[in-house]
Amino acid sequence: MSSAEELRTTRNIGFAAHIDAGKTTTTERILYYTGKVHRMGEVHDGDATMDWMPQEMERGITITSAATTCIWRDHRINIIDTPGHVDFTVEVERSLRVLDGVVIIFCAVGGVQPQSETVWRQASKYNVPRLAFVNKMDRIGADFHDVLHEMRKRVGAEAVAVQLPIGNEEKHRGVIDLVEQCAWIFSDDEDEPPQRTEIPPKAHDLVDAFREHLVVSLADINPDLEAKFFAGEDPTPEEMWATIREATIACELVPVLCGSAFKNKGIQPLLDAIVRCLPSPLDVPAVVGEHPESHEREERGPDPEEPFCAFAFKVAVDPFVGHITYIRCYSGTAKAGDRVLNADNGKKQRITRLLRMHANRREEIEEIGPGDIVAAVGLDQTTTGDTLCALNAPVVLERITFPEPVISMVIEPRSQADEEKLGAALQRLAMEDPTLRLDTDRETGQQLIAGMGELHLEVCVDRLKREFGVEGNVGRPRVAYRETISRLGRGEDRFVKQTGGRGQYGHVILQLKPLSTEKPLVYEDESKGNEIPPEFRSAVEAGVREAMGAGTLAGYPVVGIECTVLGGSFHEVDSSDIAFRVAAARAFQNAFRAGAPVLLEPVMAAEVVTPEQYFGDVVNDLTTRRAQIVEVTATSAGARTIELRVPLANMFGYATALRSLTQGRATYTMEPDRYQPVPEDQQREMVG
């Protein structure tokens, strides 16, 4: 098979969805029906292939993205199964960065849930073509048409059904293919192939209406089909699939399929749709970067003859292999033993081994080329977001931006002997997970770890114990507050020190102006050359940035500031970098105090789904937590969905409280939304 043919029959796809929509179960069925595994594991039994971490097996959720490869109809499908919990959204972000297509799974009962919207936005950010699979059609309350409507309304998808379910809830037994105009009936025996039959007579009217909508949607995209439509001719299935594929790759259309992964229904047609509709590496545009020195635009296409270029999207530490770097190759080829350049840090490294991953199992390979997603061993100086390239053709691809942590807690070693081990283990975890931040409390000197939520930090502490054999004393989770100013503030400082001989002298005048809290520091220098010499200006900026690490109210980091250096003075003999750095930091603090500082707290966007009978109790409890209810909607399953905004500080332990209020029948999800000022009375209490 030629290289071009190999690329044409390769699919790099991922599965993404809200927690508990059935991503891992769907992946498990796909691996079974493609012959990759000989027994289907179940998430609830803790033996799913892709959920291999002990924490995943125990909790029944996906925590880290896992990669695997399978073959379907002579096509190689590289799959990444991603987490659904918002605390691990970084895994989705970095996976979508390197995928050519994604299957977004929706629950037929829950519809478009909060994390579904998040992954949809992430896919839009990277312009990734999408298929939608409405799962759990066998569940009580399943409604395919409701999910279609919600997709169009809540995420603005151009969602077009290419299948309809045959029966709902316990009567679900197959799907109708609107393109081929046939029905597929699935047996309860998982090993029996689906039977192709005629469309049930009762469904003809519904099928005609949905097929007409599909044909009209395709005619709007393809002029040839439009001409056929107006001539009263029916397009062939081949013409329809070709147009669906073209529109899907251009992100103009989202084909929607359905089934029940747990009951093994709809998996083979989904695999067919992945092969037919999602792009190969040849169908996506060439990746764009820039030269690290000249900053000129560089392109790398999926051609083995071009210089080698790959993107490191994930780093992991394997207890048997060591440092593993997951990479996506965009152009050229590389073999085990080759030296490559890390264009981000300028270091040359040797790829000692190349591995094709199947969850936590490995298959050694000799060479990689365009479109390959593999793990490389030996790239110890490479971190998430780095570009690897040929030594003589450097290029830097766009890095991934990660969200800021919103919660932190103190962690200390249980004994002096564990201190060094704890530090090393935390460094390794932070290297794997860019949303895990390590810091030190300025007042107490204690080690802090910051992450995306309580579950995120809980899993990190659990991994420290199991993988690294380090137990730590853990403090209560703490909210990542911020500080800013509410009005214009001006300040200056003259740092003068005489100790005999040469002294120290620095004088800085600056002004602070409040900005949107979403923005980092905006720094401007309007001082004249005879006030602060050019050689000391970088020291002034360094002093300002250092002072932003701790505000004057309660020592939290400062955000949302426009700092303008207005002037200052210098001494020909005594002025130095350190003097101007200290003067700038003090001037910043003086201006910050003059700007009426305020505390900011992280506010979460949350959604609670509760049975009708507990609605009043749940709302009353949320009101005591300072929640602002945005919208309440009724679901088809006799429940209420409450959309709200609530301060993170008031949501610690909410999972337990909600379970006790609703006898374990309600669920909630939460993700960071924005920062907003803390109420005055609470700020006075916190600042003392």
PDB file of N, CA and C in Angstrom, residues 248-308:
ATOM      1  N   THR A 248     -19.282  17.770   6.291  1.00  0.00           N
ATOM      2  CA  THR A 248     -18.788  17.488   7.649  1.00  0.00           C
ATOM      3  C   THR A 248     -17.355  17.983   7.806  1.00  0.00           C
ATOM      4  N   ILE A 249     -16.516  17.690   6.815  1.00  0.00           N
ATOM      5  CA  ILE A 249     -15.108  18.105   6.879  1.00  0.00           C
ATOM      6  C   ILE A 249     -14.996  19.630   6.892  1.00  0.00           C
ATOM      7  N   ALA A 250     -15.930  20.310   6.181  1.00  0.00           N
ATOM      8  CA  ALA A 250     -15.922  21.788   6.145  1.00  0.00           C
ATOM      9  C   ALA A 250     -16.617  22.390   7.365  1.00  0.00           C
ATOM     10  N   CYS A 251     -17.075  21.537   8.310  1.00  0.00           N
ATOM     11  CA  CYS A 251     -17.784  21.981   9.533  1.00  0.00           C
ATOM     12  C   CYS A 251     -19.068  22.740   9.201  1.00  0.00           C
ATOM     13  N   GLU A 252     -19.699  22.371   8.074  1.00  0.00           N
ATOM     14  CA  GLU A 252     -20.973  22.993   7.690  1.00  0.00           C
ATOM     15  C   GLU A 252     -22.158  22.149   8.141  1.00  0.00           C
ATOM     16  N   LEU A 253     -21.886  20.923   8.556  1.00  0.00           N
ATOM     17  CA  LEU A 253     -22.951  19.975   8.865  1.00  0.00           C
ATOM     18  C   LEU A 253     -22.480  19.026   9.959  1.00  0.00           C
ATOM     19  N   VAL A 254     -23.418  18.591  10.811  1.00  0.00           N
ATOM     20  CA  VAL A 254     -23.103  17.578  11.824  1.00  0.00           C
ATOM     21  C   VAL A 254     -24.073  16.410  11.645  1.00  0.00           C
ATOM     22  N   PRO A 255     -23.627  15.295  11.050  1.00  0.00           N
ATOM     23  CA  PRO A 255     -24.505  14.125  10.927  1.00  0.00           C
ATOM     24  C   PRO A 255     -24.798  13.544  12.316  1.00  0.00           C
ATOM     25  N   VAL A 256     -26.054  13.183  12.541  1.00  0.00           N
ATOM     26  CA  VAL A 256     -26.452  12.677  13.860  1.00  0.00           C
ATOM     27  C   VAL A 256     -26.914  11.228  13.722  1.00  0.00           C
ATOM     28  N   LEU A 257     -26.290  10.339  14.524  1.00  0.00           N
ATOM     29  CA  LEU A 257     -26.639   8.918  14.550  1.00  0.00           C
ATOM     30  C   LEU A 257     -27.164   8.576  15.936  1.00  0.00           C
ATOM     31  N   CYS A 258     -27.663   7.354  16.105  1.00  0.00           N
ATOM     32  CA  CYS A 258     -28.215   7.001  17.412  1.00  0.00           C
ATOM     33  C   CYS A 258     -28.022   5.511  17.696  1.00  0.00           C
ATOM     34  N   GLY A 259     -28.258   5.148  18.947  1.00  0.00           N
ATOM     35  CA  GLY A 259     -28.114   3.748  19.334  1.00  0.00           C
ATOM     36  C   GLY A 259     -28.007   3.611  20.835  1.00  0.00           C
ATOM     37  N   SER A 260     -27.601   2.438  21.264  1.00  0.00           N
ATOM     38  CA  SER A 260     -27.383   2.156  22.684  1.00  0.00           C
ATOM     39  C   SER A 260     -26.107   1.340  22.806  1.00  0.00           C
ATOM     40  N   ALA A 261     -25.017   1.999  23.190  1.00  0.00           N
ATOM     41  CA  ALA A 261     -23.722   1.311  23.263  1.00  0.00           C
ATOM     42  C   ALA A 261     -23.769   0.169  24.279  1.00  0.00           C
ATOM     43  N   PHE A 262     -24.407   0.400  25.414  1.00  0.00           N
ATOM     44  CA  PHE A 262     -24.443  -0.626  26.467  1.00  0.00           C
ATOM     45  C   PHE A 262     -25.150  -1.894  25.977  1.00  0.00           C
ATOM     46  N   LYS A 263     -26.184  -1.718  25.134  1.00  0.00           N
ATOM     47  CA  LYS A 263     -26.925  -2.872  24.598  1.00  0.00           C
ATOM     48  C   LYS A 263     -26.384  -3.297  23.220  1.00  0.00           C
ATOM     49  N   ASN A 264     -25.216  -2.762  22.823  1.00  0.00           N
ATOM     50  CA  ASN A 264     -24.530  -3.154  21.573  1.00  0.00           C
ATOM     51  C   ASN A 264     -25.353  -2.830  20.323  1.00  0.00           C
ATOM     52  N   LYS A 265     -26.090  -1.729  20.356  1.00  0.00           N
ATOM     53  CA  LYS A 265     -26.930  -1.356  19.216  1.00  0.00           C
ATOM     54  C   LYS A 265     -26.406  -0.062  18.585  1.00  0.00           C
ATOM     55  N   GLY A 266     -26.158  -0.120  17.278  1.00  0.00           N
ATOM     56  CA  GLY A 266     -25.760   1.082  16.545  1.00  0.00           C
ATOM     57  C   GLY A 266     -24.269   1.281  16.401  1.00  0.00           C
ATOM     58  N   ILE A 267     -23.455   0.341  16.872  1.00  0.00           N
ATOM     59  CA  ILE A 267     -22.002   0.529  16.854  1.00  0.00           C
ATOM     60  C   ILE A 267     -21.423   0.349  15.448  1.00  0.00           C
ATOM     61  N   GLN A 268     -21.845  -0.714  14.746  1.00  0.00           N
ATOM     62  CA  GLN A 268     -21.310  -0.927  13.387  1.00  0.00           C
ATOM     63  C   GLN A 268     -21.669   0.219  12.437  1.00  0.00           C
ATOM     64  N   PRO A 269     -22.923   0.725  12.424  1.00  0.00           N
ATOM     65  CA  PRO A 269     -23.222   1.894  11.581  1.00  0.00           C
ATOM     66  C   PRO A 269     -22.422   3.136  11.987  1.00  0.00           C
ATOM     67  N   LEU A 270     -22.133   3.282  13.293  1.00  0.00           N
ATOM     68  CA  LEU A 270     -21.311   4.409  13.739  1.00  0.00           C
ATOM     69  C   LEU A 270     -19.899   4.292  13.169  1.00  0.00           C
ATOM     70  N   LEU A 271     -19.332   3.090  13.192  1.00  0.00           N
ATOM     71  CA  LEU A 271     -18.002   2.868  12.606  1.00  0.00           C
ATOM     72  C   LEU A 271     -18.005   3.185  11.109  1.00  0.00           C
ATOM     73  N   ASP A 272     -19.078   2.757  10.422  1.00  0.00           N
ATOM     74  CA  ASP A 272     -19.190   3.069   8.985  1.00  0.00           C
ATOM     75  C   ASP A 272     -19.210   4.581   8.765  1.00  0.00           C
ATOM     76  N   ALA A 273     -19.944   5.303   9.623  1.00  0.00           N
ATOM     77  CA  ALA A 273     -20.048   6.759   9.480  1.00  0.00           C
ATOM     78  C   ALA A 273     -18.717   7.439   9.763  1.00  0.00           C
ATOM     79  N   ILE A 274     -17.944   6.912  10.741  1.00  0.00           N
ATOM     80  CA  ILE A 274     -16.620   7.470  11.044  1.00  0.00           C
ATOM     81  C   ILE A 274     -15.721   7.376   9.807  1.00  0.00           C
ATOM     82  N   VAL A 275     -15.760   6.207   9.158  1.00  0.00           N
ATOM     83  CA  VAL A 275     -14.938   5.985   7.964  1.00  0.00           C
ATOM     84  C   VAL A 275     -15.426   6.847   6.793  1.00  0.00           C
ATOM     85  N   ARG A 276     -16.772   6.943   6.648  1.00  0.00           N
ATOM     86  CA  ARG A 276     -17.336   7.665   5.509  1.00  0.00           C
ATOM     87  C   ARG A 276     -17.254   9.188   5.645  1.00  0.00           C
ATOM     88  N   CYS A 277     -17.460   9.699   6.861  1.00  0.00           N
ATOM     89  CA  CYS A 277     -17.691  11.146   7.024  1.00  0.00           C
ATOM     90  C   CYS A 277     -16.515  11.929   7.606  1.00  0.00           C
ATOM     91  N   LEU A 278     -15.741  11.339   8.493  1.00  0.00           N
ATOM     92  CA  LEU A 278     -14.684  12.111   9.142  1.00  0.00           C
ATOM     93  C   LEU A 278     -13.422  12.118   8.279  1.00  0.00           C
ATOM     94  N   PRO A 279     -12.612  13.180   8.398  1.00  0.00           N
ATOM     95  CA  PRO A 279     -11.494  13.370   7.469  1.00  0.00           C
ATOM     96  C   PRO A 279     -10.299  12.461   7.746  1.00  0.00           C
ATOM     97  N   SER A 280      -9.542  12.233   6.687  1.00  0.00           N
ATOM     98  CA  SER A 280      -8.222  11.616   6.822  1.00  0.00           C
ATOM     99  C   SER A 280      -7.215  12.755   6.977  1.00  0.00           C
ATOM    100  N   PRO A 281      -5.955  12.457   7.323  1.00  0.00           N
ATOM    101  CA  PRO A 281      -4.950  13.529   7.414  1.00  0.00           C
ATOM    102  C   PRO A 281      -4.788  14.313   6.111  1.00  0.00           C
ATOM    103  N   LEU A 282      -5.157  13.695   4.976  1.00  0.00           N
ATOM    104  CA  LEU A 282      -5.051  14.391   3.683  1.00  0.00           C
ATOM    105  C   LEU A 282      -6.165  15.420   3.494  1.00  0.00           C
ATOM    106  N   ASP A 283      -7.264  15.281   4.261  1.00  0.00           N
ATOM    107  CA  ASP A 283      -8.423  16.162   4.073  1.00  0.00           C
ATOM    108  C   ASP A 283      -8.373  17.424   4.916  1.00  0.00           C
ATOM    109  N   VAL A 284      -7.453  17.488   5.868  1.00  0.00           N
ATOM    110  CA  VAL A 284      -7.388  18.672   6.735  1.00  0.00           C
ATOM    111  C   VAL A 284      -6.280  19.600   6.227  1.00  0.00           C
ATOM    112  N   PRO A 285      -6.417  20.908   6.481  1.00  0.00           N
ATOM    113  CA  PRO A 285      -5.401  21.848   5.984  1.00  0.00           C
ATOM    114  C   PRO A 285      -4.029  21.575   6.591  1.00  0.00           C
ATOM    115  N   ALA A 286      -2.992  21.997   5.874  1.00  0.00           N
ATOM    116  CA  ALA A 286      -1.625  21.871   6.397  1.00  0.00           C
ATOM    117  C   ALA A 286      -1.516  22.636   7.703  1.00  0.00           C
ATOM    118  N   VAL A 287      -0.747  22.097   8.650  1.00  0.00           N
ATOM    119  CA  VAL A 287      -0.578  22.765   9.940  1.00  0.00           C
ATOM    120  C   VAL A 287       0.334  23.982   9.752  1.00  0.00           C
ATOM    121  N   VAL A 288       0.001  25.066  10.471  1.00  0.00           N
ATOM    122  CA  VAL A 288       0.718  26.338  10.295  1.00  0.00           C
ATOM    123  C   VAL A 288       1.500  26.666  11.559  1.00  0.00           C
ATOM    124  N   GLY A 289       2.752  27.073  11.392  1.00  0.00           N
ATOM    125  CA  GLY A 289       3.589  27.516  12.511  1.00  0.00           C
ATOM    126  C   GLY A 289       4.450  28.675  12.067  1.00  0.00           C
ATOM    127  N   GLU A 290       5.510  28.932  12.833  1.00  0.00           N
ATOM    128  CA  GLU A 290       6.438  29.994  12.440  1.00  0.00           C
ATOM    129  C   GLU A 290       7.866  29.576  12.742  1.00  0.00           C
ATOM    130  N   HIS A 291       8.793  30.183  12.024  1.00  0.00           N
ATOM    131  CA  HIS A 291      10.207  29.904  12.249  1.00  0.00           C
ATOM    132  C   HIS A 291      10.599  30.499  13.601  1.00  0.00           C
ATOM    133  N   PRO A 292      11.303  29.755  14.473  1.00  0.00           N
ATOM    134  CA  PRO A 292      11.593  30.258  15.822  1.00  0.00           C
ATOM    135  C   PRO A 292      12.457  31.521  15.849  1.00  0.00           C
ATOM    136  N   GLU A 293      13.234  31.767  14.798  1.00  0.00           N
ATOM    137  CA  GLU A 293      14.108  32.955  14.797  1.00  0.00           C
ATOM    138  C   GLU A 293      13.569  34.070  13.907  1.00  0.00           C
ATOM    139  N   SER A 294      13.218  33.756  12.664  1.00  0.00           N
ATOM    140  CA  SER A 294      12.744  34.806  11.749  1.00  0.00           C
ATOM    141  C   SER A 294      11.264  35.115  11.940  1.00  0.00           C
ATOM    142  N   HIS A 295      10.530  34.212  12.630  1.00  0.00           N
ATOM    143  CA  HIS A 295       9.079  34.343  12.872  1.00  0.00           C
ATOM    144  C   HIS A 295       8.270  34.399  11.575  1.00  0.00           C
ATOM    145  N   GLU A 296       8.857  33.878  10.507  1.00  0.00           N
ATOM    146  CA  GLU A 296       8.110  33.797   9.252  1.00  0.00           C
ATOM    147  C   GLU A 296       7.160  32.601   9.289  1.00  0.00           C
ATOM    148  N   ARG A 297       6.025  32.749   8.598  1.00  0.00           N
ATOM    149  CA  ARG A 297       5.008  31.692   8.561  1.00  0.00           C
ATOM    150  C   ARG A 297       5.566  30.439   7.875  1.00  0.00           C
ATOM    151  N   GLU A 298       5.322  29.288   8.489  1.00  0.00           N
ATOM    152  CA  GLU A 298       5.767  28.006   7.927  1.00  0.00           C
ATOM    153  C   GLU A 298       4.575  27.052   7.879  1.00  0.00           C
ATOM    154  N   GLU A 299       4.489  26.264   6.820  1.00  0.00           N
ATOM    155  CA  GLU A 299       3.430  25.253   6.706  1.00  0.00           C
ATOM    156  C   GLU A 299       4.044  23.861   6.627  1.00  0.00           C
ATOM    157  N   ARG A 300       3.354  22.883   7.202  1.00  0.00           N
ATOM    158  CA  ARG A 300       3.785  21.496   7.100  1.00  0.00           C
ATOM    159  C   ARG A 300       2.575  20.651   6.688  1.00  0.00           C
ATOM    160  N   GLY A 301       2.641  20.074   5.488  1.00  0.00           N
ATOM    161  CA  GLY A 301       1.554  19.239   4.986  1.00  0.00           C
ATOM    162  C   GLY A 301       1.790  17.775   5.278  1.00  0.00           C
ATOM    163  N   PRO A 302       0.758  16.937   5.124  1.00  0.00           N
ATOM    164  CA  PRO A 302       0.897  15.501   5.431  1.00  0.00           C
ATOM    165  C   PRO A 302       1.662  14.761   4.341  1.00  0.00           C
ATOM    166  N   ASP A 303       2.946  15.055   4.228  1.00  0.00           N
ATOM    167  CA  ASP A 303       3.789  14.470   3.179  1.00  0.00           C
ATOM    168  C   ASP A 303       5.035  13.865   3.825  1.00  0.00           C
ATOM    169  N   PRO A 304       5.280  12.563   3.617  1.00  0.00           N
ATOM    170  CA  PRO A 304       6.474  11.943   4.221  1.00  0.00           C
ATOM    171  C   PRO A 304       7.781  12.512   3.686  1.00  0.00           C
ATOM    172  N   GLU A 305       7.729  13.200   2.530  1.00  0.00           N
ATOM    173  CA  GLU A 305       8.950  13.777   1.954  1.00  0.00           C
ATOM    174  C   GLU A 305       9.300  15.131   2.564  1.00  0.00           C
ATOM    175  N   GLU A 306       8.350  15.751   3.258  1.00  0.00           N
ATOM    176  CA  GLU A 306       8.629  17.049   3.890  1.00  0.00           C
ATOM    177  C   GLU A 306       9.472  16.831   5.153  1.00  0.00           C
ATOM    178  N   PRO A 307      10.077  17.936   5.695  1.00  0.00           N
ATOM    179  CA  PRO A 307      10.841  17.783   6.950  1.00  0.00           C
ATOM    180  C   PRO A 307       9.941  17.325   8.092  1.00  0.00           C
ATOM    181  N   PHE A 308      10.515  16.562   9.000  1.00  0.00           N
ATOM    182  CA  PHE A 308       9.760  16.026  10.142  1.00  0.00           C
ATOM    183  C   PHE A 308       9.210  17.154  11.014  1.00  0.00           C
TER     184      PHE A 308
END
